[in-house]
PDB file of C-alpha atoms in Angstrom:
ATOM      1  CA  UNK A   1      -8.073 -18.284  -4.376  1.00 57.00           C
ATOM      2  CA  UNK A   2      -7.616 -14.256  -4.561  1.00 59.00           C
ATOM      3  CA  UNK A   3     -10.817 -12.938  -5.539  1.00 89.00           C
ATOM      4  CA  UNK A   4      -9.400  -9.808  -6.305  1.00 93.00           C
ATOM      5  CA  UNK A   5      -6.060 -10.083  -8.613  1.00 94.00           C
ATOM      6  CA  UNK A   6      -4.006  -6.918 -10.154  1.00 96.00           C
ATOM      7  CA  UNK A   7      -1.686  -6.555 -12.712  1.00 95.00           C
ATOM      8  CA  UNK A   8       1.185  -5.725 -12.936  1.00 96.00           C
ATOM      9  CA  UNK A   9       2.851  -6.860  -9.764  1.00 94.00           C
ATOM     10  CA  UNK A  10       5.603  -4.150 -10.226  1.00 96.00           C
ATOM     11  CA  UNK A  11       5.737  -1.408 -12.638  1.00 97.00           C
ATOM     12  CA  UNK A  12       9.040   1.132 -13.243  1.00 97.00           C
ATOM     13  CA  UNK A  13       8.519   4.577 -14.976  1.00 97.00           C
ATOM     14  CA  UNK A  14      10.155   7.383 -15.738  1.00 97.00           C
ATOM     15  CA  UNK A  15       8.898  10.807 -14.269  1.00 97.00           C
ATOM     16  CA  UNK A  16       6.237  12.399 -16.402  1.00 97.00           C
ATOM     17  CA  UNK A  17       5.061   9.571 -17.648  1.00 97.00           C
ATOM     18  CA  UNK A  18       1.321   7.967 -17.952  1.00 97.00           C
ATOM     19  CA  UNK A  19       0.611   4.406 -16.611  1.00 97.00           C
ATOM     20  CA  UNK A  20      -2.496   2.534 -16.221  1.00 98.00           C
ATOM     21  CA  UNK A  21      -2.720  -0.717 -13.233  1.00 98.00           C
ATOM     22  CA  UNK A  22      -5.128  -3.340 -13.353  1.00 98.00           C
ATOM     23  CA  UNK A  23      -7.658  -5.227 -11.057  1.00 97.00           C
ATOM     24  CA  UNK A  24     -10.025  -7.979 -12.186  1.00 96.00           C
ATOM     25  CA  UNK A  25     -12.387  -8.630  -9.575  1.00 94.00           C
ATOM     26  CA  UNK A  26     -14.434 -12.034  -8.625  1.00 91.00           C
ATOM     27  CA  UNK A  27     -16.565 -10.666  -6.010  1.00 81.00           C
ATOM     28  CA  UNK A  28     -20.227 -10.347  -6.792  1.00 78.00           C
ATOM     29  CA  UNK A  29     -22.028  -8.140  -5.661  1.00 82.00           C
ATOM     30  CA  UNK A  30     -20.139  -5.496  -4.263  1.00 83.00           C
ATOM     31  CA  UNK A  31     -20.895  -2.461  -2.685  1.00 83.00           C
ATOM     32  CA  UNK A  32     -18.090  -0.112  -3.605  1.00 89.00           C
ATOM     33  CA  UNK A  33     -14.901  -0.729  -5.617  1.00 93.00           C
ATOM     34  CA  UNK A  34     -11.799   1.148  -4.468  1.00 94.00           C
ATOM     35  CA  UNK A  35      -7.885   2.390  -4.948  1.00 97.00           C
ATOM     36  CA  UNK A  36      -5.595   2.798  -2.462  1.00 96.00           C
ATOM     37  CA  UNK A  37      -2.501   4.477  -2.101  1.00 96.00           C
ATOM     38  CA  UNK A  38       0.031   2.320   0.622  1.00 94.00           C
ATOM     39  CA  UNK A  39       3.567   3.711   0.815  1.00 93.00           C
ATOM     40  CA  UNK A  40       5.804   1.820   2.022  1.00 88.00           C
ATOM     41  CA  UNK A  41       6.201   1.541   6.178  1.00 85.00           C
ATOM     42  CA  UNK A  42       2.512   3.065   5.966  1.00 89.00           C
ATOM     43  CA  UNK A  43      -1.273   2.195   6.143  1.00 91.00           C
ATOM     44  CA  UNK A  44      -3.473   2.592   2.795  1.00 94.00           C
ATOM     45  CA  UNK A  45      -5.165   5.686   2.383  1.00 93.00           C
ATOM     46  CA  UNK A  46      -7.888   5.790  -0.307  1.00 92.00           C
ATOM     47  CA  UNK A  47      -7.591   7.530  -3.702  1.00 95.00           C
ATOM     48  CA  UNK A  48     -10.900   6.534  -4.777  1.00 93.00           C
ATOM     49  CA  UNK A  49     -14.223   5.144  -4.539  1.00 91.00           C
ATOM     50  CA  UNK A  50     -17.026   3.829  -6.937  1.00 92.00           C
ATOM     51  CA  UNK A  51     -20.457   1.729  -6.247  1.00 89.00           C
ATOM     52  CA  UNK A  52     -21.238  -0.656  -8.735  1.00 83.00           C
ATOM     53  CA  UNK A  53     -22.965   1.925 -10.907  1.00 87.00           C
ATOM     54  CA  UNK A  54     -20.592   4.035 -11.495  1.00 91.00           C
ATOM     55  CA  UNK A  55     -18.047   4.286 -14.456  1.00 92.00           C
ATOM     56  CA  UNK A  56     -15.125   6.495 -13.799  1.00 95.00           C
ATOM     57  CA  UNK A  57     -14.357   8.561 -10.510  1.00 94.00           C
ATOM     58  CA  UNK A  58     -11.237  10.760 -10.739  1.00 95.00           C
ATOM     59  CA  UNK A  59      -9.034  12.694  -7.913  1.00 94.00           C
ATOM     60  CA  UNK A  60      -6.412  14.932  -9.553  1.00 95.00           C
ATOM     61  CA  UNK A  61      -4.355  12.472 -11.346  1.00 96.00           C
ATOM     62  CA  UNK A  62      -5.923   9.420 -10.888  1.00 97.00           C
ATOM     63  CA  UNK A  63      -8.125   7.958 -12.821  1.00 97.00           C
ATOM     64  CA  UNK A  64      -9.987   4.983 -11.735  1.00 97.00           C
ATOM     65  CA  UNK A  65     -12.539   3.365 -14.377  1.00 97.00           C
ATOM     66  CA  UNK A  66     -14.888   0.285 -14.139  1.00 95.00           C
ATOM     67  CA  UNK A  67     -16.384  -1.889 -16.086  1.00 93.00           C
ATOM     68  CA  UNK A  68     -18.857  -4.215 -13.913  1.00 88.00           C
ATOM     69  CA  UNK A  69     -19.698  -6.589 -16.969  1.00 89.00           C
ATOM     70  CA  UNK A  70     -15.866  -7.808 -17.504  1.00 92.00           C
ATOM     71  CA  UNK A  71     -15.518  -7.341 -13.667  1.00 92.00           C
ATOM     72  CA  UNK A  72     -12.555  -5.139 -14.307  1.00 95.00           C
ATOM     73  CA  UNK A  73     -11.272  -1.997 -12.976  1.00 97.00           C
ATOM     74  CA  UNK A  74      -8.395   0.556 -13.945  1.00 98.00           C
ATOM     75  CA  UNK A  75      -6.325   3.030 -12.521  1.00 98.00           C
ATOM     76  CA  UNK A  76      -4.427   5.785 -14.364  1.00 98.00           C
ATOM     77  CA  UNK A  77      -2.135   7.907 -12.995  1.00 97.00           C
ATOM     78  CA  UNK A  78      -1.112  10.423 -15.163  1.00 97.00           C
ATOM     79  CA  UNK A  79       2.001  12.491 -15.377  1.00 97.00           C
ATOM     80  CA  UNK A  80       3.555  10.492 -12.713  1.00 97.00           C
ATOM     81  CA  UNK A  81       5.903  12.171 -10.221  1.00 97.00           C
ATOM     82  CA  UNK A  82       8.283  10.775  -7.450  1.00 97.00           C
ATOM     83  CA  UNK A  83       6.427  10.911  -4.742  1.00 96.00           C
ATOM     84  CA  UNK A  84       3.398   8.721  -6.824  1.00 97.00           C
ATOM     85  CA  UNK A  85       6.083   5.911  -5.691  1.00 97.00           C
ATOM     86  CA  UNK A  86       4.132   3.440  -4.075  1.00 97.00           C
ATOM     87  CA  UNK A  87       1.952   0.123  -3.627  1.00 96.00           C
ATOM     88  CA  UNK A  88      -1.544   0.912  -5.475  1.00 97.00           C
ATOM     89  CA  UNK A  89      -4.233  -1.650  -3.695  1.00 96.00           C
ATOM     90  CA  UNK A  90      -7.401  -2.811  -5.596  1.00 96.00           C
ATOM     91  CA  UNK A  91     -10.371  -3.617  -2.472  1.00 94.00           C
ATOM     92  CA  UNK A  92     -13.534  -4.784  -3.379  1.00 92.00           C
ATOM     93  CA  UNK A  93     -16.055  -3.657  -0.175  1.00 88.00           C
ATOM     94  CA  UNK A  94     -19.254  -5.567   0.331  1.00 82.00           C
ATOM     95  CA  UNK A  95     -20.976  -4.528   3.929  1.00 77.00           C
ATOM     96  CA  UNK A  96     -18.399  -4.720   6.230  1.00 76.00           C
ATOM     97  CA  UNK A  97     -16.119  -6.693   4.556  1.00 81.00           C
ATOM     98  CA  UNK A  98     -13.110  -5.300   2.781  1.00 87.00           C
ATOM     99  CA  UNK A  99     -11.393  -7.863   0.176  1.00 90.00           C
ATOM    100  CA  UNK A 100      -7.724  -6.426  -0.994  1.00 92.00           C
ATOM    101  CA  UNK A 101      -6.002  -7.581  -4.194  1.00 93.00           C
ATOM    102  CA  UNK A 102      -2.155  -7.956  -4.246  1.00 92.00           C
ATOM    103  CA  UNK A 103      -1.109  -4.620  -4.991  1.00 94.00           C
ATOM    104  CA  UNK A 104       0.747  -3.377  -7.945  1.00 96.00           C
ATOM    105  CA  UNK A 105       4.647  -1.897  -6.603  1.00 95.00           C
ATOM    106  CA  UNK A 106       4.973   1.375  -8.672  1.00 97.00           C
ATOM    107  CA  UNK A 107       8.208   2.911  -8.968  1.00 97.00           C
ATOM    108  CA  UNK A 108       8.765   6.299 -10.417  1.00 97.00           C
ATOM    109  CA  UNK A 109      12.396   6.894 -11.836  1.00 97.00           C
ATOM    110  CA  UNK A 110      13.980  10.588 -12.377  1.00 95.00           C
TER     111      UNK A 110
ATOM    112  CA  UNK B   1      -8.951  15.547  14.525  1.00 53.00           C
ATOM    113  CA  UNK B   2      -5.936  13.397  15.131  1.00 71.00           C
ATOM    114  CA  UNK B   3      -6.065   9.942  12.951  1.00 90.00           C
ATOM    115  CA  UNK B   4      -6.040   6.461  13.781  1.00 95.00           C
ATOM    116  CA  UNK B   5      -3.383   5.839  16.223  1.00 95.00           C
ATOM    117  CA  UNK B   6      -1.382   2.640  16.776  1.00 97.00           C
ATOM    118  CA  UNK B   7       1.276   1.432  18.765  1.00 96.00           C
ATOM    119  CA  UNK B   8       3.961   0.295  18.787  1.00 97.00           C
ATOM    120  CA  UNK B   9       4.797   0.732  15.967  1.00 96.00           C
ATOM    121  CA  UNK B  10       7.591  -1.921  15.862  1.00 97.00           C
ATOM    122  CA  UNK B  11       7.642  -4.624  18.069  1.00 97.00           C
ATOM    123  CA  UNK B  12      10.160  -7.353  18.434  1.00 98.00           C
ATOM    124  CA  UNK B  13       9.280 -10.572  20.155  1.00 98.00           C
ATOM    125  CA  UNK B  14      11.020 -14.221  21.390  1.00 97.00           C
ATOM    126  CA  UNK B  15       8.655 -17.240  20.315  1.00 97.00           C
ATOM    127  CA  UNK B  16       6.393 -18.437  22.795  1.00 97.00           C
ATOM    128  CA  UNK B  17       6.233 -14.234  24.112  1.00 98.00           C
ATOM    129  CA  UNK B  18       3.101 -12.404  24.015  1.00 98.00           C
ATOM    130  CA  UNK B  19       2.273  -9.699  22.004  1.00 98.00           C
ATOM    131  CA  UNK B  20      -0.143  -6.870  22.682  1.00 98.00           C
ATOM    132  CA  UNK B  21      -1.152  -4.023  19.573  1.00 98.00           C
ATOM    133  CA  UNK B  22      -3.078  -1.485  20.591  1.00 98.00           C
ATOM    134  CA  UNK B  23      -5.227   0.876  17.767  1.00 97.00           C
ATOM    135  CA  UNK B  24      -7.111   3.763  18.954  1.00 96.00           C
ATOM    136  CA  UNK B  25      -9.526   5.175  16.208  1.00 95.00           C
ATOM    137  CA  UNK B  26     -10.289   8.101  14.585  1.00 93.00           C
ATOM    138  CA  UNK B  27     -11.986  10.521  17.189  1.00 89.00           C
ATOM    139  CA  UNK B  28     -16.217   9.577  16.667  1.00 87.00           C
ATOM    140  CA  UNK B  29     -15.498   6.168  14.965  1.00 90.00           C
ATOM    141  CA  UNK B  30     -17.054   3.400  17.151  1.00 90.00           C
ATOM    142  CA  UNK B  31     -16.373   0.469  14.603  1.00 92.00           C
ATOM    143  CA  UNK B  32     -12.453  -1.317  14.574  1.00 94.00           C
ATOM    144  CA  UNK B  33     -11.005  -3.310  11.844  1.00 95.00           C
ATOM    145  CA  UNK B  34      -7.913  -5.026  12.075  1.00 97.00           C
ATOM    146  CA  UNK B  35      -5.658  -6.777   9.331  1.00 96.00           C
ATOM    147  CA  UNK B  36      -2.777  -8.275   8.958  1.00 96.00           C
ATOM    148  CA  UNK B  37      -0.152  -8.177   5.610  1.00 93.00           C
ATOM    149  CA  UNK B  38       2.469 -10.896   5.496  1.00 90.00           C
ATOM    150  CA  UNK B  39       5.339 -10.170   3.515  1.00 82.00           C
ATOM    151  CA  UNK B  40       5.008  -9.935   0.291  1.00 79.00           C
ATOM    152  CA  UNK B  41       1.459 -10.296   0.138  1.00 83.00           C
ATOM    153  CA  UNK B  42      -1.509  -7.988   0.541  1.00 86.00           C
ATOM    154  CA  UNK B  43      -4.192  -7.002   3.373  1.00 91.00           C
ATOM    155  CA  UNK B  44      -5.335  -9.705   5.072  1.00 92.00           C
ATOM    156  CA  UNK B  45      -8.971  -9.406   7.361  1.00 92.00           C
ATOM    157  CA  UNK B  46      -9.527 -10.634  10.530  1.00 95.00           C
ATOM    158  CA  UNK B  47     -11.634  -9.116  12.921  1.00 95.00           C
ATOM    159  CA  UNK B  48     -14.286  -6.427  13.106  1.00 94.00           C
ATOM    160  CA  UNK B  49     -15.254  -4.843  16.292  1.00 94.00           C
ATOM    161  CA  UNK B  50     -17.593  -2.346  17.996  1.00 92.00           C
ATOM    162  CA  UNK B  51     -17.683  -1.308  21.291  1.00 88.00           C
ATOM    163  CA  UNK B  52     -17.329  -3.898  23.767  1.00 88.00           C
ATOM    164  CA  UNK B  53     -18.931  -6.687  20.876  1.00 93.00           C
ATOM    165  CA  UNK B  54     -17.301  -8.423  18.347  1.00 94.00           C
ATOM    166  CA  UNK B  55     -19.123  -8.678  14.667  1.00 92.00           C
ATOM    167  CA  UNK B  56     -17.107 -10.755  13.145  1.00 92.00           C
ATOM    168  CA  UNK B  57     -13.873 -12.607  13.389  1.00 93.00           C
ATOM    169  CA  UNK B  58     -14.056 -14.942  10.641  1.00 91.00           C
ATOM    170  CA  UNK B  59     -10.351 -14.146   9.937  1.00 91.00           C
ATOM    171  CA  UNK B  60      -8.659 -14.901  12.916  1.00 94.00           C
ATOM    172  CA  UNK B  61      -6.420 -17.790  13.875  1.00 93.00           C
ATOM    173  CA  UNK B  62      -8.390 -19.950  16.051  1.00 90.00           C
ATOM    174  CA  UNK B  63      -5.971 -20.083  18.307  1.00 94.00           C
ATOM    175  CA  UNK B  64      -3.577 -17.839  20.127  1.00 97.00           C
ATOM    176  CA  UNK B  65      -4.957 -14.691  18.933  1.00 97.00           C
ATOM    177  CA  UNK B  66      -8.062 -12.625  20.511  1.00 97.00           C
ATOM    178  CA  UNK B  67      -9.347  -9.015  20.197  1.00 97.00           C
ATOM    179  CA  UNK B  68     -11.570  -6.528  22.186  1.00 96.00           C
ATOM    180  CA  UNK B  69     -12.606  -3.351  21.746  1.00 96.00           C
ATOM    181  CA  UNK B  70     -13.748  -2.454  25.360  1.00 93.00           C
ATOM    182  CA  UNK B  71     -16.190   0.957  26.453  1.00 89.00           C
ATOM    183  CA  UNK B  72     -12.839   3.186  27.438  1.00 90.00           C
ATOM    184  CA  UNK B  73     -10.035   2.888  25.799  1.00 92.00           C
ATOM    185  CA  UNK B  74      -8.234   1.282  22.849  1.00 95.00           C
ATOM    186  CA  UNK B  75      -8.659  -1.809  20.790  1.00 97.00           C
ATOM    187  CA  UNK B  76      -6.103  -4.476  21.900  1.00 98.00           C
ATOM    188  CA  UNK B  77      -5.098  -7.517  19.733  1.00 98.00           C
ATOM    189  CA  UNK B  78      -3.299  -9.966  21.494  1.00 98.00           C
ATOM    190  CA  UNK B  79      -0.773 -12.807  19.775  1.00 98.00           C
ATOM    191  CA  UNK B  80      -0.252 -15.485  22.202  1.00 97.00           C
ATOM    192  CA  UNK B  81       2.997 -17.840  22.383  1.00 97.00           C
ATOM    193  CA  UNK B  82       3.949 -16.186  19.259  1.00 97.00           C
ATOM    194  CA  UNK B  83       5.487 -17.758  16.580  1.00 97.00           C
ATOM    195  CA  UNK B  84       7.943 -16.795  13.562  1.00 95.00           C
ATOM    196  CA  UNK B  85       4.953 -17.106  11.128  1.00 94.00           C
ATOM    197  CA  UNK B  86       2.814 -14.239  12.918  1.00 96.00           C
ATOM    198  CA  UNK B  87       5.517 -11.673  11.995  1.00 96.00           C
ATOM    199  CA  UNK B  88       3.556  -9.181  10.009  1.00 96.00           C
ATOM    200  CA  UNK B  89       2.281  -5.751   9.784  1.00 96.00           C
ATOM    201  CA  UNK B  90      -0.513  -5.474  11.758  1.00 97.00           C
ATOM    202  CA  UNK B  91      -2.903  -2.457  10.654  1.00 97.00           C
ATOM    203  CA  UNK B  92      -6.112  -1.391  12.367  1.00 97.00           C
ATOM    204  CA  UNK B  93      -9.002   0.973  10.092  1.00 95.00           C
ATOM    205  CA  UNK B  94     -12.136   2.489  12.075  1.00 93.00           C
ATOM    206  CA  UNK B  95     -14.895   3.899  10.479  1.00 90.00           C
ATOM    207  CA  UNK B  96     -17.805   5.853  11.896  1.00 85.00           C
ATOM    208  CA  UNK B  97     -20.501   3.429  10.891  1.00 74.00           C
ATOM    209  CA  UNK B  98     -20.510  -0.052   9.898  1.00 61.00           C
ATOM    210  CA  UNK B  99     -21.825  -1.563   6.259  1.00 55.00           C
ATOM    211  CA  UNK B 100     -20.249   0.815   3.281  1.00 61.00           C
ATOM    212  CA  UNK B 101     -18.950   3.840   4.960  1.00 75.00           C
ATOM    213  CA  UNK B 102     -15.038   4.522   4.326  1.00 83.00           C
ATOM    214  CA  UNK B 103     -12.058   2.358   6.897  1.00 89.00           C
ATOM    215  CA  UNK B 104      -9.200   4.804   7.519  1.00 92.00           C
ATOM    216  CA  UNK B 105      -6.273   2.909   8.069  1.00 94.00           C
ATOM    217  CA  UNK B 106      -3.859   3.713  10.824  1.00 95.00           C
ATOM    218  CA  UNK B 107       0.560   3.048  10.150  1.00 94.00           C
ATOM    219  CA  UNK B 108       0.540  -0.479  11.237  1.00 96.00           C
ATOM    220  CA  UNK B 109       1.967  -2.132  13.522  1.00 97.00           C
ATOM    221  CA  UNK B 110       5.443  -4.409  12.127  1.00 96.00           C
ATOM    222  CA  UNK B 111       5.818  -7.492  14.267  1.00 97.00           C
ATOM    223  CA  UNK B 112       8.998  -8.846  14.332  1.00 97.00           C
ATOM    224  CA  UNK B 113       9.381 -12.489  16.169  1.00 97.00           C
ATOM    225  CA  UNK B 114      13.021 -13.901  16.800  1.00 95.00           C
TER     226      UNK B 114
END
């Protein structure tokens, strides 16, 4: 079983718009919680990072929040643009070991 | 500083063919991760290397698949009599130290077996 699952699997939006992805999380403890960015025919490159401690880390638009008593975390991407078009990947990090949720497919519409 | 680099980045292979993936890392970083995505689905681990030792491969096939990481050059996985199931992206991450400290992820590598 997928110890870390996200929500929604795909998401469509129109340009300009807000939207916030999901990521409930199993693994306990953790060192670090993070967001990626994978587009598509490309590796993941991280958008942000946050130890168990922390609430909310941001980087330009994103948003990432979490909440380490519901074991949930949140990313919100505000005032999306076309180029925000991509696979956003939940990965829970303890040591060494990097477990990646499903992804959520954002698309980003004119 | 030139990122991680892997090639080829598309390979196409007969079953029962071997396949070879080289990743070199990020100039500094002595510690190799590679993972696999199968369609659909998300980032798989499998094996963790550092120079010339591997840490941990508790996500690799137990058969037909090995890795190495050796003193000069780059890391190689190697896919053995491949089959239709190992067609994949293959993507290797480095990172300058080893517990905590950030994997930067190079393209992949798409495996394509015929």
């Amino acid at each position: 079983k997928n110890q870390v699952e996200q929500s929604p699997q795909s998401l469509i939006i129109l340009e300009g718009k807000n939207c916030t992805l999901q990521c409930n999380y199993t693994v306990s403890p953790f060192s670090n919680l993070r967001w990626y960015k994978q587009d598509t025919g490309r590796g993941p490159v991280s958008l942000t990072i946050m130890t168990f401690s922390e609430n909310t880390k941001s980087n330009g638009r994103y948003t990432a929040t979490l909440d380490a008593d519901t074991k949930q975390s949140s990313l919100h991407i505000t005032a999306s643009q076309l180029s925000d078009s991509a696979s956003y990947i939940c990965v829970v990090q303890l040591g060494n070991m990097l477990t990646f949720g499903g992804g959520t497919r954002l698309m980003v519409k004119p | 500083n030139a990122g991680v680099m892997q090639n080829p980045r598309h390979l196409v292979r007969r079953r029962g063919q071997e396949a070879r993936l080289r990743c070199s890392p990020m100039k500094g970083h002595s510690h190799v991760y590679w993972y696999r995505q199968l369609p659909e689905e998300g980032l798989k681990f499998m094996v963790y290397l550092q120079k010339e030792n591997i840490i941990d491969e508790s996500g690799m096939p137990k058969e037909r698949f090995s890795a190495e990481f050796p003193k000069e050059g780059p890391s190689i996985l190697r896919i053995q009599q491949v089959v239709r199931g190992d067609s994949a992206a293959y993507f290797c991450a480095s990172s300058d130290s080893g517990s905590g400290y950030e994997q930067y992820f190079g393209p992949g590598t798409r495996l394509t077996v015929t």
